[in-house]
Amino acid sequence: MGSFFSTMFTPPPAGDDPNSAVVAAHSKAAYDQQWEAAKSSGKLVVIDFSASWCGPCRFIEPAFKEMASRYTDVVFVKIDVDELADVARTWKVEAMPTFVLAKGGKEVSRVVGAKKDELERKIGMFRSS
């Protein structure tokens, strides 16, 4: 019964949704390709470091996807820390979810935790700068 109520408040992981504006990188090569393209575009990049077993990660996922569909001038990337631990280490990720905001190849900010309002505020601030 407890798991029934948990699923009401924590949506299950959606996996790779072909209709989502979020790009999921499942290999170091795919991540490197996305990162290089995003760096050269000059756009703000928001990297969602999460894990399939992380409740807060699953909770914020629908909001992250919604932001990706709304902010089409921003690149949204999702990294599973269990699949790409080396990428998570490179960005010094210590908790999930962690959202790293980068522009021009450099980190400009980060949000640690499922803090939707703070993430949206920072996206708004850095996408226009």
mmCIF file of C-alpha atoms in Angstrom:
data_model
loop_
_atom_site.group_PDB
_atom_site.id
_atom_site.type_symbol
_atom_site.label_atom_id
_atom_site.label_comp_id
_atom_site.label_asym_id
_atom_site.label_seq_id
_atom_site.Cartn_x
_atom_site.Cartn_y
_atom_site.Cartn_z
ATOM 1 C CA MET A 1 0.000 0.000 0.000
ATOM 2 C CA GLY A 2 2.842 2.380 0.779
ATOM 3 C CA SER A 3 4.265 1.975 -2.709
ATOM 4 C CA PHE A 4 0.868 2.865 -4.169
ATOM 5 C CA PHE A 5 0.903 6.233 -2.400
ATOM 6 C CA SER A 6 4.570 6.782 -3.255
ATOM 7 C CA THR A 7 3.834 6.462 -6.962
ATOM 8 C CA MET A 8 1.093 9.065 -6.637
ATOM 9 C CA PHE A 9 3.656 11.659 -5.538
ATOM 10 C CA THR A 10 6.800 10.416 -7.242
ATOM 11 C CA PRO A 11 6.263 9.727 -10.924
ATOM 12 C CA PRO A 12 8.149 6.736 -12.296
ATOM 13 C CA PRO A 13 11.181 7.456 -14.466
ATOM 14 C CA ALA A 14 10.029 8.265 -17.980
ATOM 15 C CA GLY A 15 13.107 6.964 -19.768
ATOM 16 C CA ASP A 16 13.933 8.320 -23.184
ATOM 17 C CA ASP A 17 10.946 10.178 -24.533
ATOM 18 C CA PRO A 18 11.328 10.914 -28.262
ATOM 19 C CA ASN A 19 8.900 13.843 -27.877
ATOM 20 C CA SER A 20 10.949 15.500 -25.142
ATOM 21 C CA ALA A 21 13.325 18.388 -25.741
ATOM 22 C CA VAL A 22 15.678 16.853 -23.152
ATOM 23 C CA VAL A 23 18.622 14.991 -24.651
ATOM 24 C CA ALA A 24 19.639 11.908 -22.659
ATOM 25 C CA ALA A 25 23.299 10.944 -23.011
ATOM 26 C CA HIS A 26 23.932 7.250 -22.330
ATOM 27 C CA SER A 27 27.587 7.059 -23.341
ATOM 28 C CA LYS A 28 30.667 9.196 -22.896
ATOM 29 C CA ALA A 29 30.874 9.588 -26.681
ATOM 30 C CA ALA A 30 27.264 10.806 -26.885
ATOM 31 C CA TYR A 31 27.853 13.218 -24.004
ATOM 32 C CA ASP A 32 31.070 14.544 -25.578
ATOM 33 C CA GLN A 33 29.276 15.122 -28.880
ATOM 34 C CA GLN A 34 26.388 16.962 -27.169
ATOM 35 C CA TRP A 35 28.777 19.010 -25.030
ATOM 36 C CA GLU A 36 30.927 20.125 -27.975
ATOM 37 C CA ALA A 37 27.856 21.095 -30.029
ATOM 38 C CA ALA A 38 26.356 23.012 -27.112
ATOM 39 C CA LYS A 39 29.638 24.761 -26.280
ATOM 40 C CA SER A 40 30.079 26.018 -29.820
ATOM 41 C CA SER A 41 26.444 27.177 -30.037
ATOM 42 C CA GLY A 42 26.943 29.738 -27.261
ATOM 43 C CA LYS A 43 23.625 28.644 -25.734
ATOM 44 C CA LEU A 44 22.990 28.037 -22.072
ATOM 45 C CA VAL A 45 23.287 24.317 -21.272
ATOM 46 C CA VAL A 46 21.424 22.796 -18.314
ATOM 47 C CA ILE A 47 22.745 19.369 -17.326
ATOM 48 C CA ASP A 48 20.513 17.281 -15.071
ATOM 49 C CA PHE A 49 22.617 14.796 -13.091
ATOM 50 C CA SER A 50 20.209 12.239 -11.710
ATOM 51 C CA ALA A 51 19.752 8.546 -10.981
ATOM 52 C CA SER A 52 16.913 6.124 -11.659
ATOM 53 C CA TRP A 53 16.711 5.220 -7.956
ATOM 54 C CA CYS A 54 16.525 8.871 -6.797
ATOM 55 C CA GLY A 55 13.033 9.892 -5.648
ATOM 56 C CA PRO A 56 13.594 13.677 -5.846
ATOM 57 C CA CYS A 57 15.051 13.190 -9.365
ATOM 58 C CA ARG A 58 11.894 11.438 -10.527
ATOM 59 C CA PHE A 59 9.770 14.084 -8.813
ATOM 60 C CA ILE A 60 11.352 17.026 -10.679
ATOM 61 C CA GLU A 61 11.675 15.253 -14.055
ATOM 62 C CA PRO A 62 8.280 16.419 -15.421
ATOM 63 C CA ALA A 63 9.109 20.044 -14.508
ATOM 64 C CA PHE A 64 12.549 19.724 -16.159
ATOM 65 C CA LYS A 65 10.942 18.398 -19.352
ATOM 66 C CA GLU A 66 8.370 21.176 -19.288
ATOM 67 C CA MET A 67 11.125 23.815 -18.974
ATOM 68 C CA ALA A 68 12.941 22.195 -21.893
ATOM 69 C CA SER A 69 9.858 22.498 -24.079
ATOM 70 C CA ARG A 70 9.346 26.134 -23.049
ATOM 71 C CA TYR A 71 12.946 27.404 -23.234
ATOM 72 C CA THR A 72 13.822 26.333 -26.769
ATOM 73 C CA ASP A 73 16.904 28.586 -26.777
ATOM 74 C CA VAL A 74 18.475 26.472 -23.989
ATOM 75 C CA VAL A 75 20.029 22.999 -24.340
ATOM 76 C CA PHE A 76 18.763 20.490 -21.754
ATOM 77 C CA VAL A 77 20.826 17.342 -21.158
ATOM 78 C CA LYS A 78 20.125 14.459 -18.781
ATOM 79 C CA ILE A 79 22.937 12.329 -17.349
ATOM 80 C CA ASP A 80 22.397 9.208 -15.249
ATOM 81 C CA VAL A 81 25.240 9.262 -12.712
ATOM 82 C CA ASP A 82 25.332 5.459 -12.612
ATOM 83 C CA GLU A 83 25.816 5.244 -16.398
ATOM 84 C CA LEU A 84 28.295 8.119 -16.700
ATOM 85 C CA ALA A 85 30.042 8.317 -13.336
ATOM 86 C CA ASP A 86 33.170 9.814 -14.940
ATOM 87 C CA VAL A 87 31.149 12.734 -16.337
ATOM 88 C CA ALA A 88 29.546 13.289 -12.909
ATOM 89 C CA ARG A 89 33.020 13.280 -11.315
ATOM 90 C CA THR A 90 34.281 15.790 -13.887
ATOM 91 C CA TRP A 91 31.506 18.188 -12.828
ATOM 92 C CA LYS A 92 32.098 17.356 -9.106
ATOM 93 C CA VAL A 93 28.522 16.142 -8.585
ATOM 94 C CA GLU A 94 28.021 14.927 -5.017
ATOM 95 C CA ALA A 95 24.217 14.812 -4.637
ATOM 96 C CA MET A 96 21.220 14.126 -6.814
ATOM 97 C CA PRO A 97 19.639 15.831 -8.466
ATOM 98 C CA THR A 98 22.268 18.384 -9.388
ATOM 99 C CA PHE A 99 21.612 20.809 -12.224
ATOM 100 C CA VAL A 100 24.720 22.389 -13.724
ATOM 101 C CA LEU A 101 24.203 25.502 -15.836
ATOM 102 C CA ALA A 102 27.017 26.158 -18.287
ATOM 103 C CA LYS A 103 27.636 28.694 -21.002
ATOM 104 C CA GLY A 104 30.587 28.920 -23.353
ATOM 105 C CA GLY A 105 32.017 25.716 -21.907
ATOM 106 C CA LYS A 106 32.148 27.008 -18.320
ATOM 107 C CA GLU A 107 29.880 26.468 -15.342
ATOM 108 C CA VAL A 108 27.942 29.629 -14.511
ATOM 109 C CA SER A 109 25.747 28.225 -11.740
ATOM 110 C CA ARG A 110 24.287 25.069 -10.208
ATOM 111 C CA VAL A 111 21.234 23.973 -8.268
ATOM 112 C CA VAL A 112 21.526 21.030 -5.883
ATOM 113 C CA GLY A 113 18.236 19.373 -5.021
ATOM 114 C CA ALA A 114 14.769 19.289 -6.581
ATOM 115 C CA LYS A 115 14.372 23.079 -6.376
ATOM 116 C CA LYS A 116 12.157 23.850 -9.363
ATOM 117 C CA ASP A 117 11.689 27.570 -8.676
ATOM 118 C CA GLU A 118 15.402 28.202 -8.117
ATOM 119 C CA LEU A 119 16.291 26.270 -11.277
ATOM 120 C CA GLU A 120 13.768 28.197 -13.354
ATOM 121 C CA ARG A 121 14.965 31.529 -11.945
ATOM 122 C CA LYS A 122 18.589 30.734 -12.790
ATOM 123 C CA ILE A 123 17.684 29.538 -16.301
ATOM 124 C CA GLY A 124 15.866 32.831 -16.868
ATOM 125 C CA MET A 125 18.809 34.789 -15.544
ATOM 126 C CA PHE A 126 21.562 33.070 -17.544
ATOM 127 C CA ARG A 127 19.780 32.402 -20.842
ATOM 128 C CA SER A 128 19.537 36.112 -21.533
ATOM 129 C CA SER A 129 23.004 37.097 -20.341
#
